[in-house]
Amino acid sequence: MKEVILELERRRAQAELGGGQRRIDAQHKRGKLTARERIETLLDEGSFEEYDMFKIHRCSDFGMEDAHIPGDGVVTGCGTINGRTVYVFSKDFTVFGGSLSETHAEKITKLQDMALQNRAPIIGIFDAGGARIQEGVAALGGYGEVFWRNVQASGVIPQISVIMGPCAGGDVYSPAMTDFIFMVRDTSYMFVTGPDVVKTVTNETVTAEELGGASVHTVKSSIADGAYDNDIEALLQIRRLVDYLPMNNQAAIPELSVYDDPARIEENLDTLVPDNPNKPYDMRELILKTVDEGDFFEIQESFAGNIITGFGRIEGRSVGIVANQPMVLAGVLDSDASRKAARFVRFCDCFGIPVVTFVDVPGFLPGTAQEYGGLIKHGAKLLFAYAEATVPKITVITRKAYGGAYDVMSSKHIRGDVNYAWPSAEIAVMGAKGATEILYRSELDQSEKIAERTADYEERFANPFVAAERGYIDEVILPHTTRKRLSRALAMLRTKKAEMPWRKHPNIPL
Ligand code: HXC
């Protein structure tokens, strides 16, 4: 027996060394943790249960028959984050560059199957060179199996990808089908084809960072939902994110004990909206003063800043927050903002997370750039996402809710459950000046008359009461009571049951 135990220990030690000390040192020198160190940082101490530690590839081409490293370039297993089960796989760059072989793929798909069957989130940590070049089509088949399972699990269990090194070729498409992608600044990059191929095909000269670094994917492409300075910070933030998420689409949303009074009054919200309707203010202040303990996990902070999306808690329970941000482009809805918020609303709806929407929107952004870029379809994504969402939806209009954007931003008409407005709300087809200039075009040369008409229009529509008279607004609330009103509305909506007509799936304007 003793011999066997020693053999087990020897084998474990060998597997834990991955591609060897030299490659581990190289990994550390680049400021990166190893696959196992990452898992240890992510999970509760001592909670990791590893599977398939001794699995090896079956390739016998290109000298691979003599190159076996137990584990085959990916560490897989399950553990807990603050006591709740998650499944995790972590690509080991020290073993064949973390590349995906047929058996490497089998380890991941086994884990995906377990996560789906047992209805717990799965987190993938990527640091890899794509398909195992020596294996050819067997590796491609492996990717296909992983992709298929990503889609099976979508909307059933949360799937999170963390990019902590190179992520090329087949490795980008699995993350792209998960719910969230996070990157590490300066050490991670994602692209379908690398700089060399780009040079050959398009004659462009770019670095890996310029092509697919965190600075690209969090700001320009919106592929990534956030970026952090190093592996440790990234993994600790993923722990924080997981705390907001339910285990699966049928599980209750997490409820944390908090000491923040749900009826907390915030007097200074009464002066948040400036008297001048054209003056911006920071919508983030309203979010931070509303959620429990000012704790807000922002998604896509560096992309489309005219809309804010992220998770907070009210009375200890997760909520998704969508808010126009008057500080950026006056909070206008453009294609990017619409896509960003639509995807977020859909995530919340998949997982039963109530959506709170703060509205201050002057409309959709005019111009050829937007129209040629498909604003109609992108705007429709957000409209569609809100309209199909059956989770509790609570809306607070703080200032402007103009035009089509009024309808889109979780209005009563697309089944907002509780729609509040602050006294400073202006709900109208457009701003008073623009409206007057269209209605009274013939009087445009008479500035006094136009000013009078504008004042009339403002008097009639620049308030929440016309909408409230029709029941489009359930109640005009005092800003300092916003948190209290939201927590009451959320409590009232806990038992909400709304169903959509049967269909295979709706056809969101992609
Ligand atoms: C096998 C690989 C590998 C791969 C890297 N390695 N990529 N082995 N298959 N795909 C090995 C290297 O041989 C090396 O082994 C070790 O990993 C580290 O690689 P380096 O090149 O020394 O590291 P670095 O300079 O940091 O560059 C990392 C890298 C580069 C950018 C990832 O290795 C690279 O460009 N790799 C190829 C990427 C690629 O084109 N993959 C195929 C994509 S096509 P030693 O023994 O020296 O340590 C694809 C199709 C799927 O994925 C499509 C499905 C839809």
GROMACS .gro file of N, CA, C and O and ligand atoms in nm, residues 22-23 30 93-100 128-134 140 143 147 166 168-171 173 189 191-192, ligand 1:
model
  175
   22ARG      N    1   1.127   2.574  -1.507
   22ARG     CA    2   1.178   2.681  -1.595
   22ARG      C    3   1.060   2.760  -1.654
   22ARG      O    4   1.059   2.884  -1.653
   23ARG      N    5   0.959   2.688  -1.698
   23ARG     CA    6   0.845   2.758  -1.759
   23ARG      C    7   0.759   2.829  -1.652
   23ARG      O    8   0.702   2.935  -1.678
   30ARG      N    9   0.680   3.714  -1.613
   30ARG     CA   10   0.589   3.799  -1.692
   30ARG      C   11   0.480   3.862  -1.605
   30ARG      O   12   0.386   3.923  -1.657
   93PHE      N   13  -0.035   2.758  -1.929
   93PHE     CA   14   0.050   2.801  -2.041
   93PHE      C   15   0.185   2.730  -2.041
   93PHE      O   16   0.252   2.722  -2.144
   94THR      N   17   0.223   2.673  -1.926
   94THR     CA   18   0.354   2.606  -1.920
   94THR      C   19   0.350   2.470  -1.990
   94THR      O   20   0.454   2.408  -2.011
   95VAL      N   21   0.231   2.423  -2.024
   95VAL     CA   22   0.220   2.292  -2.092
   95VAL      C   23   0.175   2.314  -2.236
   95VAL      O   24   0.060   2.352  -2.259
   96PHE      N   25   0.263   2.297  -2.329
   96PHE     CA   26   0.234   2.318  -2.472
   96PHE      C   27   0.160   2.451  -2.493
   96PHE      O   28   0.064   2.460  -2.569
   97GLY      N   29   0.201   2.553  -2.422
   97GLY     CA   30   0.140   2.686  -2.437
   97GLY      C   31  -0.008   2.686  -2.406
   97GLY      O   32  -0.083   2.773  -2.454
   98GLY      N   33  -0.053   2.594  -2.322
   98GLY     CA   34  -0.197   2.589  -2.286
   98GLY      C   35  -0.285   2.551  -2.404
   98GLY      O   36  -0.408   2.564  -2.397
   99SER      N   37  -0.222   2.504  -2.512
   99SER     CA   38  -0.299   2.478  -2.635
   99SER      C   39  -0.397   2.362  -2.614
   99SER      O   40  -0.377   2.275  -2.530
  100LEU      N   41  -0.503   2.366  -2.696
  100LEU     CA   42  -0.613   2.271  -2.677
  100LEU      C   43  -0.597   2.148  -2.766
  100LEU      O   44  -0.597   2.158  -2.889
  128ALA      N   45  -0.349   3.087  -2.334
  128ALA     CA   46  -0.331   2.973  -2.423
  128ALA      C   47  -0.308   3.013  -2.568
  128ALA      O   48  -0.350   3.121  -2.611
  129GLY      N   49  -0.245   2.924  -2.640
  129GLY     CA   50  -0.208   2.950  -2.780
  129GLY      C   51  -0.302   2.890  -2.883
  129GLY      O   52  -0.261   2.866  -2.996
  130GLY      N   53  -0.426   2.862  -2.847
  130GLY     CA   54  -0.523   2.812  -2.945
  130GLY      C   55  -0.514   2.661  -2.964
  130GLY      O   56  -0.473   2.586  -2.875
  131ALA      N   57  -0.552   2.616  -3.084
  131ALA     CA   58  -0.555   2.473  -3.113
  131ALA      C   59  -0.414   2.414  -3.106
  131ALA      O   60  -0.318   2.475  -3.152
  132ARG      N   61  -0.402   2.293  -3.048
  132ARG     CA   62  -0.272   2.224  -3.043
  132ARG      C   63  -0.232   2.192  -3.187
  132ARG      O   64  -0.296   2.110  -3.254
  133ILE      N   65  -0.130   2.260  -3.233
  133ILE     CA   66  -0.095   2.256  -3.375
  133ILE      C   67  -0.064   2.112  -3.420
  133ILE      O   68  -0.104   2.071  -3.529
  134GLN      N   69  -0.001   2.035  -3.333
  134GLN     CA   70   0.035   1.897  -3.369
  134GLN      C   71  -0.088   1.809  -3.393
  134GLN      O   72  -0.080   1.706  -3.457
  140LEU      N   73  -0.967   2.085  -3.344
  140LEU     CA   74  -1.082   2.165  -3.391
  140LEU      C   75  -1.212   2.101  -3.344
  140LEU      O   76  -1.305   2.170  -3.300
  143TYR      N   77  -1.271   2.191  -2.987
  143TYR     CA   78  -1.327   2.326  -2.969
  143TYR      C   79  -1.477   2.326  -2.995
  143TYR      O   80  -1.555   2.386  -2.921
  147PHE      N   81  -1.769   2.469  -2.761
  147PHE     CA   82  -1.862   2.576  -2.804
  147PHE      C   83  -2.007   2.530  -2.787
  147PHE      O   84  -2.092   2.605  -2.741
  166PRO      N   85  -0.218   3.513  -2.351
  166PRO     CA   86  -0.266   3.510  -2.489
  166PRO      C   87  -0.394   3.429  -2.500
  166PRO      O   88  -0.418   3.338  -2.421
  168ALA      N   89  -0.597   3.308  -2.841
  168ALA     CA   90  -0.600   3.326  -2.986
  168ALA      C   91  -0.677   3.212  -3.051
  168ALA      O   92  -0.699   3.107  -2.990
  169GLY      N   93  -0.714   3.233  -3.176
  169GLY     CA   94  -0.778   3.127  -3.253
  169GLY      C   95  -0.902   3.075  -3.183
  169GLY      O   96  -0.989   3.150  -3.141
  170GLY      N   97  -0.909   2.943  -3.171
  170GLY     CA   98  -1.027   2.879  -3.112
  170GLY      C   99  -1.056   2.925  -2.970
  170GLY      O  100  -1.170   2.918  -2.925
  171ASP      N  101  -0.954   2.972  -2.900
  171ASP     CA  102  -0.975   3.009  -2.760
  171ASP      C  103  -1.060   3.134  -2.742
  171ASP      O  104  -1.105   3.161  -2.631
  173TYR      N  105  -1.346   3.206  -2.908
  173TYR     CA  106  -1.490   3.191  -2.930
  173TYR      C  107  -1.566   3.132  -2.812
  173TYR      O  108  -1.684   3.162  -2.796
  189TYR      N  109  -0.428   3.925  -2.413
  189TYR     CA  110  -0.483   3.975  -2.539
  189TYR      C  111  -0.564   3.867  -2.608
  189TYR      O  112  -0.540   3.748  -2.591
  191PHE      N  113  -0.746   3.770  -2.988
  191PHE     CA  114  -0.776   3.797  -3.128
  191PHE      C  115  -0.797   3.666  -3.202
  191PHE      O  116  -0.752   3.561  -3.158
  192VAL      N  117  -0.868   3.677  -3.314
  192VAL     CA  118  -0.894   3.557  -3.395
  192VAL      C  119  -0.766   3.520  -3.468
  192VAL      O  120  -0.726   3.404  -3.473
  511HXC     C1  121   0.119   2.367  -2.966
  511HXC     C2  122   0.203   2.561  -2.877
  511HXC     C3  123   0.100   2.635  -2.935
  511HXC     C4  124   0.002   2.564  -3.011
  511HXC     C5  125   0.224   2.771  -2.828
  511HXC     N1  126   0.279   2.650  -2.813
  511HXC     N2  127   0.116   2.765  -2.904
  511HXC     N3  128   0.212   2.428  -2.892
  511HXC     N4  129   0.016   2.431  -3.024
  511HXC     N5  130  -0.101   2.626  -3.067
  511HXC     C6  131   0.397   2.615  -2.735
  511HXC     C7  132   0.526   2.664  -2.798
  511HXC     O1  133   0.574   2.571  -2.890
  511HXC     C8  134   0.615   2.678  -2.676
  511HXC     O2  135   0.661   2.551  -2.641
  511HXC     C9  136   0.520   2.721  -2.568
  511HXC     O3  137   0.390   2.684  -2.612
  511HXC    C10  138   0.522   2.869  -2.545
  511HXC     O4  139   0.507   2.936  -2.669
  511HXC     P1  140   0.598   3.058  -2.712
  511HXC     O5  141   0.571   3.085  -2.854
  511HXC     O6  142   0.741   3.032  -2.671
  511HXC     O7  143   0.542   3.172  -2.617
  511HXC     P2  144   0.514   3.323  -2.651
  511HXC     O8  145   0.632   3.384  -2.717
  511HXC     O9  146   0.468   3.382  -2.525
  511HXC    O10  147   0.393   3.325  -2.756
  511HXC    C11  148   0.269   3.275  -2.718
  511HXC    C12  149   0.178   3.267  -2.840
  511HXC    C13  150   0.250   3.191  -2.954
  511HXC    C14  151   0.143   3.408  -2.888
  511HXC    C15  152   0.049   3.199  -2.799
  511HXC    O11  153   0.300   3.069  -2.903
  511HXC    C16  154   0.163   3.162  -3.070
  511HXC    O12  155   0.139   3.250  -3.156
  511HXC     N6  156   0.115   3.039  -3.078
  511HXC    C17  157   0.034   2.992  -3.189
  511HXC    C18  158  -0.100   3.055  -3.188
  511HXC    C19  159  -0.185   2.999  -3.297
  511HXC    O13  160  -0.174   3.038  -3.413
  511HXC     N7  161  -0.265   2.898  -3.260
  511HXC    C20  162  -0.352   2.829  -3.351
  511HXC    C21  163  -0.472   2.912  -3.371
  511HXC     S1  164  -0.581   2.840  -3.484
  511HXC     P3  165   0.797   2.527  -2.561
  511HXC    O14  166   0.813   2.380  -2.560
  511HXC    O15  167   0.903   2.601  -2.633
  511HXC    O16  168   0.773   2.581  -2.424
  511HXC    C22  169  -0.701   2.782  -3.389
  511HXC    C23  170  -0.808   2.721  -3.471
  511HXC    C24  171  -0.929   2.684  -3.389
  511HXC    O17  172  -0.699   2.788  -3.274
  511HXC    C25  173  -1.050   2.741  -3.451
  511HXC    C26  174  -1.173   2.687  -3.389
  511HXC    C27  175  -1.290   2.773  -3.426
   0.00000   0.00000   0.00000
